[in-house]
């Protein structure tokens, strides 16, 4: 059965360089902490970890393309 409701759409959010760096630092800390427990994760936990790492990579890519590699 198909889900009803609005389709998922991308959104645009503007961050300053400082805000983007703060967000990246927080996500790096989270990914590092989760990485220590990686082998004890369930499949769902691994999926969440993977999504966080991919989001971190995208944020770094945005920052690097906008402000140069840090």
PDB file of N, CA, C and O in Angstrom:
ATOM      1  N   UNK A   1       0.842  -1.168   0.000  1.00  0.00           N
ATOM      2  CA  UNK A   1       0.000   0.000   0.000  1.00  0.00           C
ATOM      3  C   UNK A   1       0.894   1.240   0.000  1.00  0.00           C
ATOM      4  O   UNK A   1       1.833   1.344   0.770  1.00  0.00           O
ATOM      5  N   UNK A   2       0.601   2.181  -0.865  1.00  0.00           N
ATOM      6  CA  UNK A   2       1.406   3.405  -0.982  1.00  0.00           C
ATOM      7  C   UNK A   2       1.113   4.352   0.176  1.00  0.00           C
ATOM      8  O   UNK A   2      -0.009   4.433   0.664  1.00  0.00           O
ATOM      9  N   UNK A   3       2.144   5.054   0.596  1.00  0.00           N
ATOM     10  CA  UNK A   3       1.973   6.053   1.648  1.00  0.00           C
ATOM     11  C   UNK A   3       1.341   7.303   1.053  1.00  0.00           C
ATOM     12  O   UNK A   3       1.610   7.669  -0.074  1.00  0.00           O
ATOM     13  N   UNK A   4       0.521   7.945   1.831  1.00  0.00           N
ATOM     14  CA  UNK A   4      -0.087   9.195   1.390  1.00  0.00           C
ATOM     15  C   UNK A   4       0.617  10.356   2.068  1.00  0.00           C
ATOM     16  O   UNK A   4       1.314  10.191   3.054  1.00  0.00           O
ATOM     17  N   UNK A   5       0.433  11.530   1.558  1.00  0.00           N
ATOM     18  CA  UNK A   5       1.053  12.705   2.149  1.00  0.00           C
ATOM     19  C   UNK A   5       1.998  13.366   1.166  1.00  0.00           C
ATOM     20  O   UNK A   5       2.080  12.998   0.007  1.00  0.00           O
ATOM     21  N   UNK A   6       2.703  14.347   1.672  1.00  0.00           N
ATOM     22  CA  UNK A   6       3.612  15.101   0.818  1.00  0.00           C
ATOM     23  C   UNK A   6       4.856  14.291   0.501  1.00  0.00           C
ATOM     24  O   UNK A   6       5.360  13.560   1.346  1.00  0.00           O
ATOM     25  N   UNK A   7       5.363  14.449  -0.720  1.00  0.00           N
ATOM     26  CA  UNK A   7       6.624  13.766  -1.049  1.00  0.00           C
ATOM     27  C   UNK A   7       7.788  14.446  -0.327  1.00  0.00           C
ATOM     28  O   UNK A   7       7.711  15.618   0.017  1.00  0.00           O
ATOM     29  N   UNK A   8       8.843  13.705  -0.100  1.00  0.00           N
ATOM     30  CA  UNK A   8      10.028  14.277   0.538  1.00  0.00           C
ATOM     31  C   UNK A   8      10.698  15.205  -0.458  1.00  0.00           C
ATOM     32  O   UNK A   8      10.915  14.868  -1.605  1.00  0.00           O
ATOM     33  N   UNK A   9      11.016  16.393  -0.018  1.00  0.00           N
ATOM     34  CA  UNK A   9      11.666  17.372  -0.881  1.00  0.00           C
ATOM     35  C   UNK A   9      12.902  17.911  -0.183  1.00  0.00           C
ATOM     36  O   UNK A   9      12.956  18.011   1.039  1.00  0.00           O
ATOM     37  N   UNK A  10      13.912  18.258  -0.971  1.00  0.00           N
ATOM     38  CA  UNK A  10      15.112  18.859  -0.411  1.00  0.00           C
ATOM     39  C   UNK A  10      14.791  20.280   0.012  1.00  0.00           C
ATOM     40  O   UNK A  10      13.925  20.929  -0.542  1.00  0.00           O
ATOM     41  N   UNK A  11      15.502  20.744   1.028  1.00  0.00           N
ATOM     42  CA  UNK A  11      15.338  22.110   1.504  1.00  0.00           C
ATOM     43  C   UNK A  11      16.689  22.813   1.430  1.00  0.00           C
ATOM     44  O   UNK A  11      17.736  22.180   1.427  1.00  0.00           O
ATOM     45  N   UNK A  12      16.656  24.103   1.364  1.00  0.00           N
ATOM     46  CA  UNK A  12      17.881  24.897   1.367  1.00  0.00           C
ATOM     47  C   UNK A  12      17.983  25.642   2.687  1.00  0.00           C
ATOM     48  O   UNK A  12      17.020  26.260   3.128  1.00  0.00           O
ATOM     49  N   UNK A  13      19.144  25.564   3.301  1.00  0.00           N
ATOM     50  CA  UNK A  13      19.398  26.252   4.558  1.00  0.00           C
ATOM     51  C   UNK A  13      20.730  26.982   4.394  1.00  0.00           C
ATOM     52  O   UNK A  13      21.686  26.427   3.861  1.00  0.00           O
ATOM     53  N   UNK A  14      20.787  28.197   4.858  1.00  0.00           N
ATOM     54  CA  UNK A  14      22.016  28.974   4.759  1.00  0.00           C
ATOM     55  C   UNK A  14      22.712  29.018   6.114  1.00  0.00           C
ATOM     56  O   UNK A  14      22.095  29.334   7.123  1.00  0.00           O
ATOM     57  N   UNK A  15      24.000  28.660   6.125  1.00  0.00           N
ATOM     58  CA  UNK A  15      24.820  28.712   7.326  1.00  0.00           C
ATOM     59  C   UNK A  15      25.996  29.648   7.072  1.00  0.00           C
ATOM     60  O   UNK A  15      26.516  29.707   5.960  1.00  0.00           O
ATOM     61  N   UNK A  16      26.439  30.327   8.114  1.00  0.00           N
ATOM     62  CA  UNK A  16      27.691  31.077   8.012  1.00  0.00           C
ATOM     63  C   UNK A  16      28.832  30.062   8.053  1.00  0.00           C
ATOM     64  O   UNK A  16      28.629  28.891   8.406  1.00  0.00           O
ATOM     65  N   UNK A  17      30.032  30.498   7.722  1.00  0.00           N
ATOM     66  CA  UNK A  17      31.184  29.589   7.768  1.00  0.00           C
ATOM     67  C   UNK A  17      31.382  29.057   9.188  1.00  0.00           C
ATOM     68  O   UNK A  17      31.627  27.873   9.388  1.00  0.00           O
ATOM     69  N   UNK A  18      31.227  29.921  10.175  1.00  0.00           N
ATOM     70  CA  UNK A  18      31.386  29.507  11.571  1.00  0.00           C
ATOM     71  C   UNK A  18      30.326  28.475  11.964  1.00  0.00           C
ATOM     72  O   UNK A  18      30.623  27.473  12.626  1.00  0.00           O
ATOM     73  N   UNK A  19      29.080  28.709  11.569  1.00  0.00           N
ATOM     74  CA  UNK A  19      28.007  27.762  11.888  1.00  0.00           C
ATOM     75  C   UNK A  19      28.244  26.413  11.209  1.00  0.00           C
ATOM     76  O   UNK A  19      28.038  25.356  11.821  1.00  0.00           O
ATOM     77  N   UNK A  20      28.693  26.451   9.967  1.00  0.00           N
ATOM     78  CA  UNK A  20      28.968  25.212   9.240  1.00  0.00           C
ATOM     79  C   UNK A  20      30.112  24.448   9.903  1.00  0.00           C
ATOM     80  O   UNK A  20      30.022  23.226  10.091  1.00  0.00           O
ATOM     81  N   UNK A  21      31.157  25.152  10.307  1.00  0.00           N
ATOM     82  CA  UNK A  21      32.268  24.492  10.999  1.00  0.00           C
ATOM     83  C   UNK A  21      31.830  23.898  12.329  1.00  0.00           C
ATOM     84  O   UNK A  21      32.273  22.806  12.702  1.00  0.00           O
ATOM     85  N   UNK A  22      30.951  24.580  13.044  1.00  0.00           N
ATOM     86  CA  UNK A  22      30.428  24.066  14.311  1.00  0.00           C
ATOM     87  C   UNK A  22      29.614  22.792  14.072  1.00  0.00           C
ATOM     88  O   UNK A  22      29.762  21.803  14.807  1.00  0.00           O
ATOM     89  N   UNK A  23      28.783  22.807  13.064  1.00  0.00           N
ATOM     90  CA  UNK A  23      27.972  21.637  12.723  1.00  0.00           C
ATOM     91  C   UNK A  23      28.864  20.457  12.349  1.00  0.00           C
ATOM     92  O   UNK A  23      28.649  19.325  12.808  1.00  0.00           O
ATOM     93  N   UNK A  24      29.874  20.705  11.531  1.00  0.00           N
ATOM     94  CA  UNK A  24      30.793  19.640  11.121  1.00  0.00           C
ATOM     95  C   UNK A  24      31.544  19.089  12.325  1.00  0.00           C
ATOM     96  O   UNK A  24      31.678  17.862  12.473  1.00  0.00           O
ATOM     97  N   UNK A  25      32.015  19.950  13.207  1.00  0.00           N
ATOM     98  CA  UNK A  25      32.735  19.495  14.409  1.00  0.00           C
ATOM     99  C   UNK A  25      31.859  18.601  15.275  1.00  0.00           C
ATOM    100  O   UNK A  25      32.309  17.570  15.783  1.00  0.00           O
ATOM    101  N   UNK A  26      30.601  18.997  15.446  1.00  0.00           N
ATOM    102  CA  UNK A  26      29.670  18.179  16.227  1.00  0.00           C
ATOM    103  C   UNK A  26      29.419  16.829  15.599  1.00  0.00           C
ATOM    104  O   UNK A  26      29.386  15.802  16.293  1.00  0.00           O
ATOM    105  N   UNK A  27      29.271  16.820  14.280  1.00  0.00           N
ATOM    106  CA  UNK A  27      29.031  15.546  13.588  1.00  0.00           C
ATOM    107  C   UNK A  27      30.276  14.666  13.611  1.00  0.00           C
ATOM    108  O   UNK A  27      30.164  13.440  13.711  1.00  0.00           O
ATOM    109  N   UNK A  28      31.463  15.266  13.525  1.00  0.00           N
ATOM    110  CA  UNK A  28      32.703  14.485  13.629  1.00  0.00           C
ATOM    111  C   UNK A  28      32.800  13.821  14.996  1.00  0.00           C
ATOM    112  O   UNK A  28      33.153  12.643  15.093  1.00  0.00           O
ATOM    113  N   UNK A  29      32.459  14.557  16.043  1.00  0.00           N
ATOM    114  CA  UNK A  29      32.489  13.999  17.400  1.00  0.00           C
ATOM    115  C   UNK A  29      31.514  12.837  17.530  1.00  0.00           C
ATOM    116  O   UNK A  29      31.840  11.795  18.099  1.00  0.00           O
ATOM    117  N   UNK A  30      30.323  13.029  16.984  1.00  0.00           N
ATOM    118  CA  UNK A  30      29.309  11.982  17.040  1.00  0.00           C
ATOM    119  C   UNK A  30      29.748  10.740  16.263  1.00  0.00           C
ATOM    120  O   UNK A  30      29.635   9.621  16.758  1.00  0.00           O
ATOM    121  N   UNK A  31      30.270  10.945  15.053  1.00  0.00           N
ATOM    122  CA  UNK A  31      30.714   9.814  14.241  1.00  0.00           C
ATOM    123  C   UNK A  31      31.880   9.091  14.903  1.00  0.00           C
ATOM    124  O   UNK A  31      31.945   7.858  14.891  1.00  0.00           O
ATOM    125  N   UNK A  32      32.803   9.851  15.498  1.00  0.00           N
ATOM    126  CA  UNK A  32      33.939   9.246  16.188  1.00  0.00           C
ATOM    127  C   UNK A  32      33.464   8.391  17.362  1.00  0.00           C
ATOM    128  O   UNK A  32      33.911   7.263  17.550  1.00  0.00           O
ATOM    129  N   UNK A  33      32.531   8.921  18.137  1.00  0.00           N
ATOM    130  CA  UNK A  33      32.004   8.179  19.290  1.00  0.00           C
ATOM    131  C   UNK A  33      31.266   6.921  18.837  1.00  0.00           C
ATOM    132  O   UNK A  33      31.411   5.857  19.442  1.00  0.00           O
ATOM    133  N   UNK A  34      30.496   7.056  17.766  1.00  0.00           N
ATOM    134  CA  UNK A  34      29.758   5.890  17.262  1.00  0.00           C
ATOM    135  C   UNK A  34      30.709   4.863  16.667  1.00  0.00           C
ATOM    136  O   UNK A  34      30.451   3.664  16.739  1.00  0.00           O
ATOM    137  N   UNK A  35      31.809   5.333  16.057  1.00  0.00           N
ATOM    138  CA  UNK A  35      32.775   4.424  15.441  1.00  0.00           C
ATOM    139  C   UNK A  35      33.392   3.465  16.433  1.00  0.00           C
ATOM    140  O   UNK A  35      33.706   2.319  16.106  1.00  0.00           O
ATOM    141  N   UNK A  36      33.572   3.917  17.667  1.00  0.00           N
ATOM    142  CA  UNK A  36      34.133   3.062  18.712  1.00  0.00           C
ATOM    143  C   UNK A  36      33.219   1.874  19.026  1.00  0.00           C
ATOM    144  O   UNK A  36      33.692   0.842  19.488  1.00  0.00           O
ATOM    145  N   UNK A  37      31.936   2.021  18.791  1.00  0.00           N
ATOM    146  CA  UNK A  37      30.960   0.978  19.107  1.00  0.00           C
ATOM    147  C   UNK A  37      30.456   0.253  17.862  1.00  0.00           C
ATOM    148  O   UNK A  37      29.517  -0.535  17.928  1.00  0.00           O
ATOM    149  N   UNK A  38      31.080   0.514  16.709  1.00  0.00           N
ATOM    150  CA  UNK A  38      30.567   0.028  15.425  1.00  0.00           C
ATOM    151  C   UNK A  38      30.294  -1.473  15.418  1.00  0.00           C
ATOM    152  O   UNK A  38      29.258  -1.918  14.937  1.00  0.00           O
ATOM    153  N   UNK A  39      31.208  -2.274  15.940  1.00  0.00           N
ATOM    154  CA  UNK A  39      31.069  -3.730  15.849  1.00  0.00           C
ATOM    155  C   UNK A  39      29.957  -4.290  16.734  1.00  0.00           C
ATOM    156  O   UNK A  39      29.543  -5.420  16.558  1.00  0.00           O
ATOM    157  N   UNK A  40      29.451  -3.488  17.633  1.00  0.00           N
ATOM    158  CA  UNK A  40      28.350  -3.957  18.477  1.00  0.00           C
ATOM    159  C   UNK A  40      26.988  -3.477  17.963  1.00  0.00           C
ATOM    160  O   UNK A  40      25.965  -3.780  18.570  1.00  0.00           O
ATOM    161  N   UNK A  41      26.973  -2.745  16.845  1.00  0.00           N
ATOM    162  CA  UNK A  41      25.713  -2.210  16.307  1.00  0.00           C
ATOM    163  C   UNK A  41      24.843  -3.300  15.701  1.00  0.00           C
ATOM    164  O   UNK A  41      25.328  -4.279  15.138  1.00  0.00           O
ATOM    165  N   UNK A  42      23.559  -3.068  15.784  1.00  0.00           N
ATOM    166  CA  UNK A  42      22.612  -3.864  15.022  1.00  0.00           C
ATOM    167  C   UNK A  42      22.655  -3.352  13.587  1.00  0.00           C
ATOM    168  O   UNK A  42      23.315  -2.362  13.281  1.00  0.00           O
ATOM    169  N   UNK A  43      21.925  -3.990  12.704  1.00  0.00           N
ATOM    170  CA  UNK A  43      21.864  -3.537  11.315  1.00  0.00           C
ATOM    171  C   UNK A  43      21.321  -2.112  11.253  1.00  0.00           C
ATOM    172  O   UNK A  43      21.851  -1.264  10.526  1.00  0.00           O
ATOM    173  N   UNK A  44      20.311  -1.813  12.037  1.00  0.00           N
ATOM    174  CA  UNK A  44      19.742  -0.461  12.064  1.00  0.00           C
ATOM    175  C   UNK A  44      20.778   0.549  12.564  1.00  0.00           C
ATOM    176  O   UNK A  44      20.881   1.654  12.020  1.00  0.00           O
ATOM    177  N   UNK A  45      21.538   0.198  13.569  1.00  0.00           N
ATOM    178  CA  UNK A  45      22.578   1.076  14.078  1.00  0.00           C
ATOM    179  C   UNK A  45      23.642   1.357  13.028  1.00  0.00           C
ATOM    180  O   UNK A  45      24.125   2.484  12.893  1.00  0.00           O
ATOM    181  N   UNK A  46      24.003   0.335  12.251  1.00  0.00           N
ATOM    182  CA  UNK A  46      24.972   0.520  11.171  1.00  0.00           C
ATOM    183  C   UNK A  46      24.410   1.438  10.088  1.00  0.00           C
ATOM    184  O   UNK A  46      25.128   2.253   9.514  1.00  0.00           O
ATOM    185  N   UNK A  47      23.129   1.299   9.819  1.00  0.00           N
ATOM    186  CA  UNK A  47      22.475   2.156   8.822  1.00  0.00           C
ATOM    187  C   UNK A  47      22.510   3.621   9.276  1.00  0.00           C
ATOM    188  O   UNK A  47      22.834   4.520   8.495  1.00  0.00           O
ATOM    189  N   UNK A  48      22.201   3.872  10.524  1.00  0.00           N
ATOM    190  CA  UNK A  48      22.226   5.235  11.070  1.00  0.00           C
ATOM    191  C   UNK A  48      23.640   5.789  11.018  1.00  0.00           C
ATOM    192  O   UNK A  48      23.860   6.933  10.616  1.00  0.00           O
ATOM    193  N   UNK A  49      24.624   4.981  11.426  1.00  0.00           N
ATOM    194  CA  UNK A  49      26.019   5.408  11.384  1.00  0.00           C
ATOM    195  C   UNK A  49      26.429   5.767   9.955  1.00  0.00           C
ATOM    196  O   UNK A  49      27.060   6.803   9.714  1.00  0.00           O
ATOM    197  N   UNK A  50      26.055   4.937   9.013  1.00  0.00           N
ATOM    198  CA  UNK A  50      26.377   5.190   7.610  1.00  0.00           C
ATOM    199  C   UNK A  50      25.772   6.489   7.109  1.00  0.00           C
ATOM    200  O   UNK A  50      26.437   7.269   6.418  1.00  0.00           O
ATOM    201  N   UNK A  51      24.534   6.745   7.477  1.00  0.00           N
ATOM    202  CA  UNK A  51      23.876   7.988   7.067  1.00  0.00           C
ATOM    203  C   UNK A  51      24.570   9.204   7.667  1.00  0.00           C
ATOM    204  O   UNK A  51      24.721  10.231   7.013  1.00  0.00           O
ATOM    205  N   UNK A  52      25.003   9.096   8.923  1.00  0.00           N
ATOM    206  CA  UNK A  52      25.709  10.211   9.561  1.00  0.00           C
ATOM    207  C   UNK A  52      27.040  10.482   8.871  1.00  0.00           C
ATOM    208  O   UNK A  52      27.403  11.634   8.641  1.00  0.00           O
ATOM    209  N   UNK A  53      27.768   9.425   8.521  1.00  0.00           N
ATOM    210  CA  UNK A  53      29.057   9.601   7.857  1.00  0.00           C
ATOM    211  C   UNK A  53      28.862  10.216   6.473  1.00  0.00           C
ATOM    212  O   UNK A  53      29.616  11.103   6.068  1.00  0.00           O
ATOM    213  N   UNK A  54      27.840   9.779   5.748  1.00  0.00           N
ATOM    214  CA  UNK A  54      27.561  10.365   4.433  1.00  0.00           C
ATOM    215  C   UNK A  54      27.168  11.835   4.550  1.00  0.00           C
ATOM    216  O   UNK A  54      27.610  12.674   3.750  1.00  0.00           O
ATOM    217  N   UNK A  55      26.374  12.173   5.545  1.00  0.00           N
ATOM    218  CA  UNK A  55      25.989  13.573   5.751  1.00  0.00           C
ATOM    219  C   UNK A  55      27.210  14.410   6.107  1.00  0.00           C
ATOM    220  O   UNK A  55      27.377  15.526   5.612  1.00  0.00           O
ATOM    221  N   UNK A  56      28.085  13.873   6.929  1.00  0.00           N
ATOM    222  CA  UNK A  56      29.310  14.573   7.292  1.00  0.00           C
ATOM    223  C   UNK A  56      30.157  14.829   6.043  1.00  0.00           C
ATOM    224  O   UNK A  56      30.672  15.932   5.851  1.00  0.00           O
ATOM    225  N   UNK A  57      30.269  13.838   5.184  1.00  0.00           N
ATOM    226  CA  UNK A  57      31.038  14.006   3.950  1.00  0.00           C
ATOM    227  C   UNK A  57      30.423  15.082   3.053  1.00  0.00           C
ATOM    228  O   UNK A  57      31.150  15.894   2.466  1.00  0.00           O
ATOM    229  N   UNK A  58      29.108  15.106   2.965  1.00  0.00           N
ATOM    230  CA  UNK A  58      28.444  16.134   2.156  1.00  0.00           C
ATOM    231  C   UNK A  58      28.669  17.526   2.723  1.00  0.00           C
ATOM    232  O   UNK A  58      28.933  18.478   1.991  1.00  0.00           O
ATOM    233  N   UNK A  59      28.567  17.664   4.047  1.00  0.00           N
ATOM    234  CA  UNK A  59      28.806  18.962   4.677  1.00  0.00           C
ATOM    235  C   UNK A  59      30.245  19.433   4.473  1.00  0.00           C
ATOM    236  O   UNK A  59      30.492  20.600   4.188  1.00  0.00           O
ATOM    237  N   UNK A  60      31.190  18.513   4.604  1.00  0.00           N
ATOM    238  CA  UNK A  60      32.588  18.867   4.356  1.00  0.00           C
ATOM    239  C   UNK A  60      32.778  19.301   2.901  1.00  0.00           C
ATOM    240  O   UNK A  60      33.508  20.257   2.626  1.00  0.00           O
ATOM    241  N   UNK A  61      32.136  18.592   1.983  1.00  0.00           N
ATOM    242  CA  UNK A  61      32.222  18.943   0.570  1.00  0.00           C
ATOM    243  C   UNK A  61      31.669  20.329   0.289  1.00  0.00           C
ATOM    244  O   UNK A  61      32.257  21.102  -0.471  1.00  0.00           O
ATOM    245  N   UNK A  62      30.544  20.652   0.905  1.00  0.00           N
ATOM    246  CA  UNK A  62      29.953  21.980   0.744  1.00  0.00           C
ATOM    247  C   UNK A  62      30.897  23.038   1.287  1.00  0.00           C
ATOM    248  O   UNK A  62      31.168  24.055   0.635  1.00  0.00           O
ATOM    249  N   UNK A  63      31.402  22.818   2.494  1.00  0.00           N
ATOM    250  CA  UNK A  63      32.320  23.781   3.098  1.00  0.00           C
ATOM    251  C   UNK A  63      33.571  23.976   2.245  1.00  0.00           C
ATOM    252  O   UNK A  63      33.996  25.099   1.988  1.00  0.00           O
ATOM    253  N   UNK A  64      34.144  22.862   1.786  1.00  0.00           N
ATOM    254  CA  UNK A  64      35.365  22.949   1.007  1.00  0.00           C
ATOM    255  C   UNK A  64      35.162  23.630  -0.334  1.00  0.00           C
ATOM    256  O   UNK A  64      36.018  24.385  -0.793  1.00  0.00           O
ATOM    257  N   UNK A  65      34.008  23.415  -0.951  1.00  0.00           N
ATOM    258  CA  UNK A  65      33.752  24.064  -2.235  1.00  0.00           C
ATOM    259  C   UNK A  65      33.467  25.548  -2.060  1.00  0.00           C
ATOM    260  O   UNK A  65      33.791  26.366  -2.926  1.00  0.00           O
ATOM    261  N   UNK A  66      32.892  25.929  -0.928  1.00  0.00           N
ATOM    262  CA  UNK A  66      32.539  27.328  -0.675  1.00  0.00           C
ATOM    263  C   UNK A  66      33.719  28.120  -0.102  1.00  0.00           C
ATOM    264  O   UNK A  66      33.966  29.245  -0.518  1.00  0.00           O
ATOM    265  N   UNK A  67      34.432  27.526   0.859  1.00  0.00           N
ATOM    266  CA  UNK A  67      35.454  28.262   1.599  1.00  0.00           C
ATOM    267  C   UNK A  67      36.876  27.720   1.375  1.00  0.00           C
ATOM    268  O   UNK A  67      37.815  28.197   1.991  1.00  0.00           O
ATOM    269  N   UNK A  68      37.026  26.714   0.553  1.00  0.00           N
ATOM    270  CA  UNK A  68      38.336  26.093   0.356  1.00  0.00           C
ATOM    271  C   UNK A  68      38.554  25.001   1.386  1.00  0.00           C
ATOM    272  O   UNK A  68      37.881  24.957   2.403  1.00  0.00           O
ATOM    273  N   UNK A  69      39.484  24.095   1.100  1.00  0.00           N
ATOM    274  CA  UNK A  69      39.727  22.990   2.029  1.00  0.00           C
ATOM    275  C   UNK A  69      40.264  23.504   3.343  1.00  0.00           C
ATOM    276  O   UNK A  69      41.078  24.403   3.380  1.00  0.00           O
ATOM    277  N   UNK A  70      39.751  22.943   4.424  1.00  0.00           N
ATOM    278  CA  UNK A  70      40.125  23.387   5.774  1.00  0.00           C
ATOM    279  C   UNK A  70      41.166  22.471   6.358  1.00  0.00           C
ATOM    280  O   UNK A  70      41.160  21.357   6.311  1.00  0.00           O
TER     281      UNK A  70
END
